[in-house]
């Protein structure tokens, strides 16, 4: 039996990933920073709710303690994230980006991911088949963002892409440090969720595809990579 935690799984891509992994036979913890939203989502899916605010040390530590007491963890999906849009739900452009804009994004997308990983690593290292999936973005790719022909090239914001490029580097470094854990970054594609005011062009079913695939990776699969549903992406 594989036990999986998905952060930010009360809605969006995390919720759809949870639905698919429950159907595949995983025991799934639906991570949510709000107890009621988490309970409702987990109840709907036949999963376990887990209260976890990834920006809060005490919340993350308590969540790790709960999962450890209930038997441990095999798969960690670092999915919770924010885009941090500005007024009128527009992307915050270069001229309006401040240190605080970055600080807020990094607190969730980068520091939150490391906070959760650090707390759950001891549990993963006890698993017979440990896997970690970091939900990154196509906007993380320095190659893509500096290529005018790339679909993400138009994106005007600084903080969100920079936070996801950090996620990619963190993925590479964790993968080297823990060769027994399959650790990969994934790009779900531009998906209609609350994150982008539902402007995405894909459904959550399409977006969750690569997250689910990498979560179900056997121990022979790749590690330290960056993938979308079509295959490896350029860094
Ligand atoms: P979403 O529908 O807005 O879901 C984001 C989830 O993260 C929600 O459950 C949210 O909880 C949770 N969250 C935010 N801050 C949190 C915190 N401090 N602690 C715990 N949970 C927190 O967005 P989504 O599109 O599914 O995003 C999921 C991941 O995919 C993100 O990492 C995002 O960057 C990435 N991604 C999305 C797209 C896309 O086009 N949608 C493309 C590439 C990558 P609340 O409900 O409490 O706010």
Coordinates of N, CA and C and ligand atoms in Angstrom, one line a residue:
X1 N 0.9 -1.2 0.0 CA 0.0 0.0 0.0 C 0.9 1.3 0.0
X2 N 0.7 2.1 -1.0 CA 1.5 3.4 -1.1 C 0.7 4.5 -0.4
X3 N 1.4 5.2 0.5 CA 0.8 6.4 1.2 C 1.4 7.7 0.6
X4 N 0.5 8.5 0.2 CA 0.9 9.8 -0.5 C 0.3 11.0 0.2
X5 N 1.2 12.0 0.3 CA 0.7 13.3 0.7 C 0.8 14.3 -0.4
X6 N -0.3 15.0 -0.6 CA -0.4 16.1 -1.6 C -0.7 17.4 -0.9
X7 N 0.3 18.4 -1.0 CA 0.0 19.6 -0.3 C -1.0 20.5 -1.2
X8 N -1.8 21.3 -0.6 CA -2.8 22.1 -1.4 C -3.7 21.2 -2.3
X9 N -4.2 20.2 -1.7 CA -5.1 19.3 -2.5 C -6.6 19.5 -2.3
X10 N -7.0 20.5 -1.6 CA -8.4 20.8 -1.4 C -9.1 21.3 -2.7
X11 N -8.3 21.7 -3.7 CA -8.9 22.1 -5.0 C -7.8 22.0 -6.1
X12 N -8.3 22.4 -7.3 CA -7.3 22.5 -8.4 C -6.6 21.2 -8.8
X13 N -5.4 21.4 -9.2 CA -4.6 20.2 -9.7 C -4.3 19.2 -8.6
X14 N -4.1 19.7 -7.3 CA -3.9 18.8 -6.2 C -5.1 17.9 -6.0
X15 N -6.3 18.5 -6.0 CA -7.5 17.7 -5.8 C -7.7 16.7 -6.9
X16 N -7.4 17.0 -8.1 CA -7.6 16.1 -9.2 C -6.5 15.0 -9.1
X17 N -5.3 15.3 -8.7 CA -4.2 14.3 -8.5 C -4.7 13.4 -7.4
X18 N -5.2 13.9 -6.3 CA -5.7 13.1 -5.2 C -6.8 12.1 -5.7
X19 N -7.7 12.6 -6.5 CA -8.8 11.7 -7.0 C -8.2 10.6 -7.8
X20 N -7.2 10.8 -8.7 CA -6.6 9.8 -9.5 C -5.8 8.8 -8.7
X21 N -5.1 9.3 -7.7 CA -4.3 8.4 -6.9 C -5.1 7.5 -6.0
X22 N -6.2 8.1 -5.5 CA -7.1 7.2 -4.7 C -7.7 6.1 -5.6
X23 N -8.0 6.5 -6.8 CA -8.5 5.5 -7.8 C -7.5 4.4 -8.1
X24 N -6.2 4.8 -8.0 CA -5.1 3.9 -8.3 C -4.7 3.1 -7.1
X25 N -5.4 3.3 -6.0 CA -5.2 2.5 -4.8 C -4.3 3.1 -3.7
X26 N -3.8 4.3 -3.9 CA -3.0 4.9 -2.9 C -3.9 5.3 -1.7
X27 N -3.2 5.3 -0.5 CA -3.8 6.0 0.6 C -3.3 7.4 0.5
X28 N -4.3 8.4 0.4 CA -3.9 9.7 0.1 C -4.3 10.7 1.2
X29 N -3.3 11.5 1.6 CA -3.5 12.6 2.5 C -3.8 13.8 1.7
X30 N -5.0 14.4 1.9 CA -5.3 15.7 1.2 C -4.8 16.8 2.1
X31 N -3.7 17.4 1.7 CA -3.2 18.5 2.5 C -4.0 19.8 2.3
X32 N -4.4 20.5 3.4 CA -5.1 21.7 3.2 C -4.8 22.6 4.4
X33 N -4.7 23.9 4.1 CA -4.4 24.8 5.2 C -5.6 25.2 5.9
X34 N -6.8 24.9 5.4 CA -8.0 25.2 6.1 C -8.7 23.8 6.4
X35 N -9.0 23.6 7.7 CA -9.5 22.3 8.2 C -10.8 21.9 7.5
X36 N -11.7 22.9 7.3 CA -13.0 22.6 6.8 C -12.9 22.2 5.3
X37 N -12.2 23.1 4.5 CA -12.0 22.8 3.1 C -11.3 21.4 2.9
X38 N -10.4 21.1 3.8 CA -9.7 19.8 3.7 C -10.6 18.7 4.0
X39 N -11.4 18.8 5.0 CA -12.3 17.7 5.4 C -13.3 17.5 4.3
X40 N -13.8 18.5 3.7 CA -14.8 18.4 2.6 C -14.2 17.7 1.4
X41 N -13.0 18.1 1.0 CA -12.4 17.5 -0.2 C -12.0 16.1 0.1
X42 N -11.4 15.8 1.3 CA -11.0 14.4 1.6 C -12.3 13.5 1.6
X43 N -13.4 14.0 2.2 CA -14.6 13.2 2.3 C -15.1 12.9 0.9
X44 N -15.1 13.9 0.0 CA -15.6 13.7 -1.3 C -14.7 12.6 -2.1
X45 N -13.4 12.5 -1.7 CA -12.5 11.6 -2.5 C -12.3 10.3 -1.8
X46 N -12.7 10.1 -0.6 CA -12.4 8.9 0.2 C -10.9 8.9 0.5
X47 N -10.4 10.1 0.9 CA -9.0 10.3 1.3 C -8.9 10.8 2.7
X48 N -7.7 11.0 3.2 CA -7.6 11.5 4.6 C -7.3 12.9 4.6
X49 N -8.0 13.7 5.4 CA -7.6 15.2 5.5 C -6.4 15.3 6.3
X50 N -5.5 16.3 5.9 CA -4.3 16.6 6.8 C -4.2 18.1 6.8
X51 N -4.3 18.7 8.0 CA -4.2 20.2 8.1 C -2.7 20.5 8.0
X52 N -2.4 21.3 6.9 CA -1.0 21.7 6.7 C -0.9 23.0 6.0
X53 N -0.4 24.0 6.7 CA -0.1 25.3 6.1 C 1.4 25.3 5.8
X54 N 1.8 25.3 4.6 CA 3.2 25.1 4.3 C 4.1 26.3 4.6
X55 N 3.5 27.5 5.0 CA 4.3 28.6 5.4 C 4.5 28.6 6.9
X56 N 4.0 27.6 7.6 CA 4.0 27.7 9.1 C 4.7 26.4 9.6
X57 N 5.9 26.7 10.3 CA 6.7 25.6 10.9 C 5.9 24.7 11.8
X58 N 5.1 25.3 12.7 CA 4.4 24.4 13.6 C 3.4 23.5 12.9
X59 N 2.7 24.1 12.0 CA 1.7 23.4 11.2 C 2.3 22.2 10.5
X60 N 3.4 22.5 9.8 CA 4.1 21.4 9.0 C 4.7 20.3 10.0
X61 N 5.2 20.7 11.1 CA 5.8 19.8 12.1 C 4.6 18.9 12.6
X62 N 3.5 19.5 12.9 CA 2.4 18.7 13.5 C 1.9 17.7 12.4
X63 N 1.8 18.2 11.2 CA 1.4 17.3 10.1 C 2.3 16.1 9.9
X64 N 3.6 16.3 10.0 CA 4.6 15.2 9.8 C 4.4 14.2 11.0
X65 N 4.2 14.8 12.2 CA 4.0 13.9 13.3 C 2.8 13.0 13.2
X66 N 1.7 13.6 12.7 CA 0.5 12.8 12.4 C 0.7 11.7 11.4
X67 N 1.3 12.0 10.3 CA 1.6 11.0 9.3 C 2.5 9.9 9.8
X68 N 3.5 10.3 10.5 CA 4.4 9.3 11.1 C 3.7 8.4 12.0
X69 N 2.9 8.9 12.9 CA 2.1 8.1 13.8 C 1.2 7.2 13.2
X70 N 0.7 7.6 12.0 CA -0.3 6.7 11.3 C 0.3 5.8 10.3
X71 N 1.7 5.7 10.3 CA 2.3 4.6 9.5 C 3.4 5.1 8.5
X72 N 3.5 6.4 8.3 CA 4.6 6.9 7.4 C 4.2 7.3 6.0
X73 N 5.2 7.6 5.2 CA 4.9 8.2 3.9 C 5.8 7.6 2.8
X74 N 5.2 7.4 1.6 CA 6.0 6.9 0.5 C 6.2 8.0 -0.6
X75 N 5.1 8.7 -0.8 CA 5.2 9.7 -1.9 C 4.8 11.1 -1.4
X76 N 5.7 12.1 -1.6 CA 5.4 13.5 -1.3 C 5.2 14.3 -2.5
X77 N 4.0 14.9 -2.7 CA 3.8 15.8 -3.8 C 3.7 17.2 -3.3
X78 N 4.7 18.0 -3.6 CA 4.8 19.4 -3.2 C 4.0 20.2 -4.3
X79 N 2.7 20.3 -4.1 CA 1.9 20.9 -5.1 C 1.4 22.3 -4.7
X80 N 1.2 22.6 -3.4 CA 0.7 23.9 -2.9 C 1.5 25.0 -3.5
X81 N 0.8 26.0 -4.1 CA 1.5 27.1 -4.6 C 0.6 28.3 -4.9
X82 N 1.2 29.5 -5.1 CA 0.5 30.7 -5.4 C 1.1 31.4 -6.6
X83 N 0.3 32.2 -7.3 CA 0.9 33.0 -8.4 C 1.1 34.4 -8.0
X84 N 0.3 34.8 -7.0 CA 0.4 36.2 -6.5 C 0.0 37.3 -7.5
X85 N -1.2 37.2 -8.0 CA -1.6 38.2 -8.9 C -2.0 39.5 -8.2
X86 N -2.0 40.6 -9.0 CA -2.2 41.9 -8.4 C -3.7 42.3 -8.6
X87 N -3.9 43.7 -8.6 CA -5.2 44.2 -8.7 C -5.9 43.8 -10.0
X88 N -7.2 43.5 -9.9 CA -7.9 43.0 -11.1 C -7.4 41.7 -11.6
X89 N -6.8 40.9 -10.7 CA -6.3 39.6 -11.0 C -5.2 39.6 -12.1
X90 N -4.6 40.7 -12.4 CA -3.5 40.8 -13.4 C -2.2 40.3 -12.9
X91 N -1.4 39.8 -13.8 CA 0.0 39.4 -13.4 C 0.8 40.7 -13.0
X92 N 1.5 40.7 -11.9 CA 2.3 41.8 -11.5 C 3.6 41.9 -12.4
X93 N 3.6 43.0 -13.2 CA 4.7 43.1 -14.2 C 6.0 43.6 -13.5
X94 N 7.0 43.7 -14.4 CA 8.4 44.0 -13.9 C 8.4 45.4 -13.1
X95 N 7.8 46.4 -13.7 CA 7.9 47.7 -13.0 C 7.2 47.7 -11.6
X96 N 6.2 46.9 -11.4 CA 5.5 46.9 -10.1 C 6.1 45.9 -9.2
X97 N 7.1 45.1 -9.6 CA 7.6 44.0 -8.7 C 8.5 44.6 -7.7
X98 N 8.3 44.3 -6.4 CA 9.1 44.8 -5.3 C 9.7 43.6 -4.6
X99 N 10.6 43.9 -3.7 CA 11.2 42.8 -2.9 C 10.1 42.0 -2.2
X100 N 9.1 42.7 -1.7 CA 8.0 42.1 -1.0 C 7.2 41.1 -1.9
X101 N 7.1 41.5 -3.2 CA 6.4 40.7 -4.2 C 7.1 39.3 -4.2
X102 N 8.4 39.4 -4.3 CA 9.2 38.1 -4.3 C 9.1 37.4 -3.0
X103 N 9.2 38.1 -1.9 CA 9.2 37.5 -0.6 C 8.0 36.7 -0.4
X104 N 6.8 37.3 -0.8 CA 5.5 36.6 -0.6 C 5.5 35.3 -1.4
X105 N 5.9 35.4 -2.6 CA 5.9 34.2 -3.5 C 6.8 33.1 -3.0
X106 N 8.0 33.6 -2.7 CA 9.0 32.6 -2.2 C 8.6 31.9 -0.9
X107 N 7.9 32.7 -0.1 CA 7.5 32.1 1.2 C 6.7 30.9 1.0
X108 N 5.8 30.9 0.0 CA 5.0 29.7 -0.2 C 5.7 28.7 -1.2
X109 N 6.0 29.2 -2.4 CA 6.5 28.3 -3.5 C 7.9 27.7 -3.2
X110 N 8.7 28.4 -2.5 CA 10.1 27.9 -2.3 C 10.3 27.5 -0.9
X111 N 10.2 28.5 0.1 CA 10.5 28.1 1.5 C 9.5 27.1 2.0
X112 N 8.2 27.2 1.5 CA 7.2 26.3 1.9 C 7.5 24.9 1.5
X113 N 8.0 24.8 0.2 CA 8.4 23.5 -0.3 C 9.5 22.9 0.4
X114 N 10.5 23.7 0.8 CA 11.7 23.2 1.5 C 11.2 22.8 3.0
X115 N 10.4 23.7 3.5 CA 9.9 23.4 4.9 C 9.2 22.0 5.0
X116 N 8.3 21.7 4.0 CA 7.6 20.5 4.0 C 8.6 19.3 3.7
X117 N 9.5 19.5 2.7 CA 10.4 18.4 2.4 C 11.3 18.1 3.6
X118 N 11.8 19.1 4.2 CA 12.7 18.9 5.4 C 11.9 18.1 6.5
X119 N 10.7 18.4 6.7 CA 9.9 17.7 7.8 C 9.6 16.3 7.4
X120 N 9.3 16.0 6.1 CA 8.9 14.7 5.7 C 10.0 13.8 5.2
X121 N 11.2 14.3 5.0 CA 12.3 13.5 4.5 C 12.6 12.3 5.3
X122 N 12.6 12.5 6.7 CA 12.9 11.3 7.5 C 11.9 10.2 7.2
X123 N 10.6 10.5 7.0 CA 9.6 9.5 6.7 C 9.9 8.9 5.3
X124 N 10.1 9.7 4.3 CA 10.4 9.2 3.0 C 11.6 8.2 3.0
X125 N 12.6 8.6 3.8 CA 13.8 7.8 3.8 C 13.6 6.4 4.4
X126 N 12.5 6.2 5.1 CA 12.2 4.9 5.7 C 11.3 4.1 4.8
X127 N 10.8 4.7 3.7 CA 10.0 4.0 2.7 C 10.8 3.1 1.9
X128 N 10.2 2.0 1.4 CA 10.9 1.1 0.5 C 10.9 1.6 -0.9
X129 N 10.0 2.5 -1.3 CA 9.9 3.0 -2.6 C 9.6 4.5 -2.6
X130 N 10.5 5.3 -2.1 CA 10.1 6.8 -1.9 C 10.2 7.6 -3.2
X131 N 9.2 8.5 -3.3 CA 9.1 9.3 -4.5 C 8.7 10.7 -4.0
X132 N 9.3 11.7 -4.7 CA 8.9 13.1 -4.5 C 8.6 13.8 -5.8
X133 N 7.5 14.5 -5.9 CA 7.2 15.3 -7.1 C 7.0 16.7 -6.7
X134 N 7.8 17.6 -7.4 CA 7.7 19.0 -7.1 C 6.9 19.7 -8.3
X135 N 5.8 20.3 -8.0 CA 5.0 20.9 -9.0 C 5.6 22.2 -9.3
X136 N 6.3 22.3 -10.5 CA 7.0 23.5 -11.0 C 6.1 24.2 -12.0
X137 N 6.7 24.6 -13.1 CA 5.9 25.3 -14.1 C 6.8 25.4 -15.3
X138 N 6.1 25.5 -16.5 CA 6.9 25.8 -17.7 C 7.6 27.1 -17.6
X139 N 7.1 28.0 -16.8 CA 7.7 29.4 -16.7 C 9.0 29.3 -15.9
X140 N 9.3 28.1 -15.3 CA 10.6 28.0 -14.6 C 11.8 27.9 -15.5
X141 N 11.5 27.5 -16.8 CA 12.6 27.2 -17.7 C 13.3 28.5 -18.2
X142 N 14.6 28.6 -17.9 CA 15.4 29.7 -18.4 C 15.5 29.6 -19.9
X143 N 15.6 28.4 -20.4 CA 15.7 28.2 -21.9 C 14.4 28.7 -22.5
X144 N 13.3 28.3 -22.0 CA 12.0 28.6 -22.6 C 11.7 30.1 -22.5
X145 N 12.0 30.7 -21.3 CA 11.7 32.1 -21.1 C 12.5 33.1 -21.9
X146 N 13.7 32.5 -22.3 CA 14.6 33.4 -23.1 C 14.4 33.1 -24.6
X147 N 13.4 32.3 -25.0 CA 13.2 31.9 -26.4 C 11.9 32.5 -26.8
X148 N 11.9 33.5 -27.7 CA 10.7 34.2 -28.2 C 9.6 33.2 -28.8
X149 N 10.1 32.0 -29.2 CA 9.1 31.1 -29.8 C 8.5 30.2 -28.8
X150 N 8.9 30.3 -27.5 CA 8.3 29.5 -26.4 C 7.0 30.0 -26.0
X151 N 6.0 29.1 -25.6 CA 4.7 29.6 -25.2 C 4.7 30.5 -24.0
X152 N 5.6 30.3 -23.1 CA 5.7 31.1 -21.8 C 6.4 32.4 -21.9
X153 N 7.0 32.6 -23.1 CA 7.8 33.8 -23.3 C 7.1 35.1 -23.0
X154 N 5.8 35.2 -23.3 CA 5.0 36.4 -23.2 C 4.8 36.8 -21.7
X155 N 5.0 35.9 -20.8 CA 4.6 36.1 -19.4 C 5.4 37.3 -18.8
X156 N 4.7 38.3 -18.3 CA 5.4 39.5 -17.9 C 6.0 39.6 -16.4
X157 N 5.5 38.6 -15.6 CA 5.9 38.7 -14.2 C 7.3 38.2 -13.9
X158 N 7.8 38.5 -12.8 CA 9.2 38.1 -12.4 C 9.1 37.1 -11.2
X159 N 8.3 37.4 -10.2 CA 8.3 36.6 -9.0 C 7.9 35.1 -9.2
X160 N 6.8 34.9 -9.9 CA 6.4 33.5 -10.0 C 7.4 32.6 -10.8
X161 N 7.8 33.1 -12.0 CA 8.8 32.3 -12.7 C 10.1 32.1 -11.9
X162 N 10.5 33.1 -11.2 CA 11.8 33.0 -10.4 C 11.6 32.0 -9.3
X163 N 10.4 32.0 -8.7 CA 10.2 31.0 -7.6 C 10.2 29.6 -8.1
X164 N 9.7 29.4 -9.3 CA 9.6 28.0 -9.9 C 11.0 27.6 -10.5
X165 N 11.8 28.6 -10.9 CA 13.2 28.2 -11.3 C 13.9 27.7 -10.1
X166 N 13.6 28.4 -8.9 CA 14.2 27.9 -7.7 C 13.8 26.5 -7.3
X167 N 12.5 26.2 -7.6 CA 12.0 24.8 -7.3 C 12.8 23.8 -8.2
X168 N 13.1 24.2 -9.4 CA 13.8 23.3 -10.3 C 15.2 23.0 -9.7
X169 N 15.9 24.1 -9.3 CA 17.3 23.9 -8.7 C 17.2 23.1 -7.5
X170 N 16.2 23.3 -6.6 CA 16.0 22.6 -5.4 C 15.8 21.1 -5.7
X171 N 15.1 20.9 -6.8 CA 14.8 19.5 -7.2 C 16.1 18.8 -7.6
X172 N 16.9 19.4 -8.4 CA 18.2 18.8 -8.8 C 19.1 18.5 -7.6
X173 N 19.1 19.4 -6.7 CA 20.0 19.3 -5.6 C 19.6 18.2 -4.6
X174 N 18.2 18.2 -4.3 CA 17.7 17.1 -3.5 C 17.9 15.7 -4.2
X175 N 17.7 15.7 -5.5 CA 17.9 14.4 -6.2 C 19.3 13.9 -6.1
X176 N 20.3 14.8 -6.1 CA 21.7 14.3 -6.0 C 21.9 13.9 -4.6
X177 N 21.3 14.6 -3.6 CA 21.6 14.3 -2.2 C 21.0 13.0 -1.8
X178 N 19.8 12.6 -2.4 CA 19.1 11.4 -2.0 C 18.8 10.5 -3.2
X179 N 19.8 9.8 -3.6 CA 19.7 9.0 -4.9 C 18.7 7.9 -4.7
X180 N 18.3 7.5 -3.5 CA 17.4 6.4 -3.3 C 15.9 6.9 -3.4
X181 N 15.7 8.2 -3.5 CA 14.4 8.8 -3.7 C 14.3 9.3 -5.1
X182 N 13.2 8.9 -5.8 CA 12.9 9.5 -7.1 C 12.4 10.9 -7.0
X183 N 13.1 11.9 -7.4 CA 12.7 13.3 -7.1 C 12.7 14.0 -8.4
X184 N 11.5 14.5 -8.9 CA 11.4 15.2 -10.2 C 10.5 16.4 -10.1
X185 N 10.8 17.4 -11.0 CA 10.0 18.5 -11.1 C 9.1 18.3 -12.3
X186 N 7.8 18.8 -12.2 CA 6.9 18.7 -13.3 C 6.2 20.0 -13.7
X187 N 5.9 20.1 -14.9 CA 5.1 21.2 -15.5 C 3.8 20.7 -15.9
X188 N 2.7 21.1 -15.2 CA 1.4 20.6 -15.6 C 0.8 21.1 -16.9
X189 N 1.3 22.3 -17.3 CA 0.7 23.0 -18.4 C -0.3 24.1 -17.9
X190 N -0.6 25.0 -18.8 CA -1.5 26.1 -18.4 C -2.9 25.6 -18.2
X191 N -3.3 25.5 -17.0 CA -4.6 24.8 -16.6 C -5.5 25.8 -15.9
X192 N -6.8 25.6 -16.3 CA -7.8 26.5 -15.7 C -8.0 26.1 -14.2
X193 N -7.5 27.0 -13.3 CA -7.7 26.8 -11.9 C -7.9 28.2 -11.3
X194 N -8.2 28.2 -10.0 CA -8.3 29.5 -9.3 C -7.0 30.3 -9.3
X195 N -5.8 29.6 -9.4 CA -4.5 30.2 -9.4 C -4.4 31.3 -10.5
X196 N -5.0 31.0 -11.6 CA -4.9 32.0 -12.7 C -6.2 32.6 -13.1
X197 N -7.2 32.6 -12.1 CA -8.5 33.1 -12.4 C -9.2 32.3 -13.5
X198 N -8.9 31.0 -13.6 CA -9.5 30.1 -14.5 C -9.3 30.5 -16.0
X199 N -8.1 31.1 -16.2 CA -7.8 31.5 -17.6 C -7.0 30.4 -18.4
X200 N -6.6 29.4 -17.7 CA -5.8 28.3 -18.3 C -6.6 27.6 -19.4
X201 N -5.8 27.0 -20.4 CA -6.5 26.4 -21.5 C -6.7 24.9 -21.4
X202 N -6.1 24.3 -20.4 CA -6.3 22.9 -20.1 C -7.3 22.6 -19.0
X203 N -7.8 21.4 -19.0 CA -8.6 21.0 -17.9 C -7.7 20.5 -16.7
X204 N -8.2 20.4 -15.5 CA -7.4 19.8 -14.4 C -7.0 18.3 -14.7
X205 N -7.9 17.7 -15.5 CA -7.6 16.3 -15.8 C -6.4 16.2 -16.7
X206 N -6.2 17.1 -17.6 CA -5.0 17.1 -18.5 C -3.8 17.6 -17.6
X207 N -4.0 18.6 -16.8 CA -2.9 19.1 -16.0 C -2.3 18.1 -15.0
X208 N -3.2 17.3 -14.4 CA -2.8 16.4 -13.4 C -2.0 15.2 -14.0
X209 N -2.1 15.0 -15.3 CA -1.6 13.8 -15.9 C -0.1 13.6 -15.5
X210 N 0.8 14.6 -15.7 CA 2.2 14.4 -15.4 C 2.5 14.2 -13.9
X211 N 1.7 14.9 -13.1 CA 1.9 14.8 -11.7 C 1.6 13.4 -11.2
X212 N 0.5 12.8 -11.7 CA 0.1 11.5 -11.4 C 1.1 10.5 -11.9
X213 N 1.6 10.7 -13.1 CA 2.5 9.7 -13.7 C 3.8 9.7 -12.9
X214 N 4.3 10.9 -12.5 CA 5.6 10.9 -11.8 C 5.4 10.4 -10.3
X215 N 4.2 10.6 -9.8 CA 3.9 10.1 -8.4 C 3.9 8.6 -8.4
X216 N 3.6 8.0 -9.6 CA 3.5 6.5 -9.6 C 4.7 5.9 -10.2
X217 N 5.8 6.7 -10.3 CA 7.0 6.2 -10.9 C 7.6 5.1 -10.0
X218 N 8.0 4.0 -10.7 CA 8.7 3.0 -9.9 C 10.1 3.4 -9.6
X219 N 10.8 2.6 -8.8 CA 12.2 2.9 -8.4 C 13.2 2.9 -9.6
X220 N 12.7 2.4 -10.8 CA 13.6 2.4 -11.9 C 13.5 3.7 -12.7
X221 N 12.6 4.5 -12.4 CA 12.3 5.7 -13.2 C 13.4 6.8 -13.0
X222 N 13.3 7.9 -13.7 CA 14.3 8.9 -13.7 C 14.3 9.7 -12.3
X223 N 15.4 10.4 -12.0 CA 15.3 11.3 -10.9 C 16.2 12.5 -11.3
X224 N 15.8 13.6 -10.6 CA 16.5 14.9 -10.9 C 16.1 15.5 -12.3
X225 N 15.0 15.1 -12.8 CA 14.5 15.6 -14.1 C 13.4 16.6 -14.0
X226 N 13.0 17.1 -15.2 CA 12.0 18.2 -15.3 C 11.1 17.8 -16.5
X227 N 9.9 17.5 -16.3 CA 9.0 16.9 -17.3 C 7.7 17.6 -17.4
X228 N 7.2 17.5 -18.7 CA 5.7 17.7 -18.8 C 5.1 16.4 -19.4
X229 N 3.9 16.5 -19.8 CA 3.2 15.2 -20.2 C 3.9 14.6 -21.5
X230 N 4.6 15.5 -22.2 CA 5.2 15.0 -23.5 C 6.6 14.5 -23.3
X231 N 7.2 14.8 -22.1 CA 8.6 14.3 -21.9 C 9.5 15.3 -21.2
X232 N 10.8 15.1 -21.3 CA 11.7 16.0 -20.6 C 11.7 17.4 -21.2
X233 N 11.9 18.4 -20.3 CA 11.9 19.8 -20.7 C 13.3 20.4 -20.5
X234 N 13.6 21.4 -21.3 CA 14.9 22.1 -21.2 C 14.9 22.9 -19.9
X235 N 16.0 22.9 -19.2 CA 16.0 23.8 -18.0 C 16.0 25.2 -18.3
Ligands
LIG1 P1 -5.1 26.4 -7.1 O1 -6.4 25.7 -7.6 O2 -5.1 27.8 -6.7 O3 -4.6 25.4 -5.9 C1 -3.6 25.8 -5.1 C2 -3.6 25.0 -3.8 O4 -2.5 25.4 -3.0 C3 -4.9 25.3 -3.0 O5 -5.3 24.1 -2.3 C4 -4.4 26.3 -1.9 O6 -5.1 26.3 -0.7 C5 -3.0 25.7 -1.7 N1 -2.1 26.6 -0.9 C6 -1.7 27.9 -1.2 N2 -1.0 28.4 -0.2 C7 -0.9 27.4 0.7 C8 -0.2 27.3 2.0 N3 0.4 28.3 2.5 N4 -0.3 26.1 2.6 C9 -1.0 25.1 2.1 N5 -1.7 25.1 1.0 C10 -1.6 26.3 0.3 O7 -3.9 26.3 -8.1 P2 -3.4 25.1 -9.0 O8 -3.3 25.6 -10.4 O9 -4.1 23.8 -8.8 O10 -1.8 25.0 -8.5 C11 -1.2 23.8 -8.0 C12 0.2 23.9 -8.4 O11 0.4 23.9 -9.8 C13 0.9 25.2 -7.9 O12 2.2 24.9 -7.4 C14 1.1 26.0 -9.2 O13 2.1 26.9 -9.2 C15 1.3 24.9 -10.2 N6 1.0 25.2 -11.6 C16 -0.2 25.5 -12.0 C17 -0.4 25.8 -13.4 C18 -1.7 26.3 -13.9 O14 -1.8 26.7 -15.0 N7 -2.8 26.2 -13.1 C19 0.7 25.7 -14.3 C20 1.9 25.3 -13.9 C21 2.1 25.1 -12.5 P3 -6.4 27.3 -0.5 O15 -7.6 26.7 -1.2 O16 -6.5 27.4 1.0 O17 -6.0 28.7 -1.1

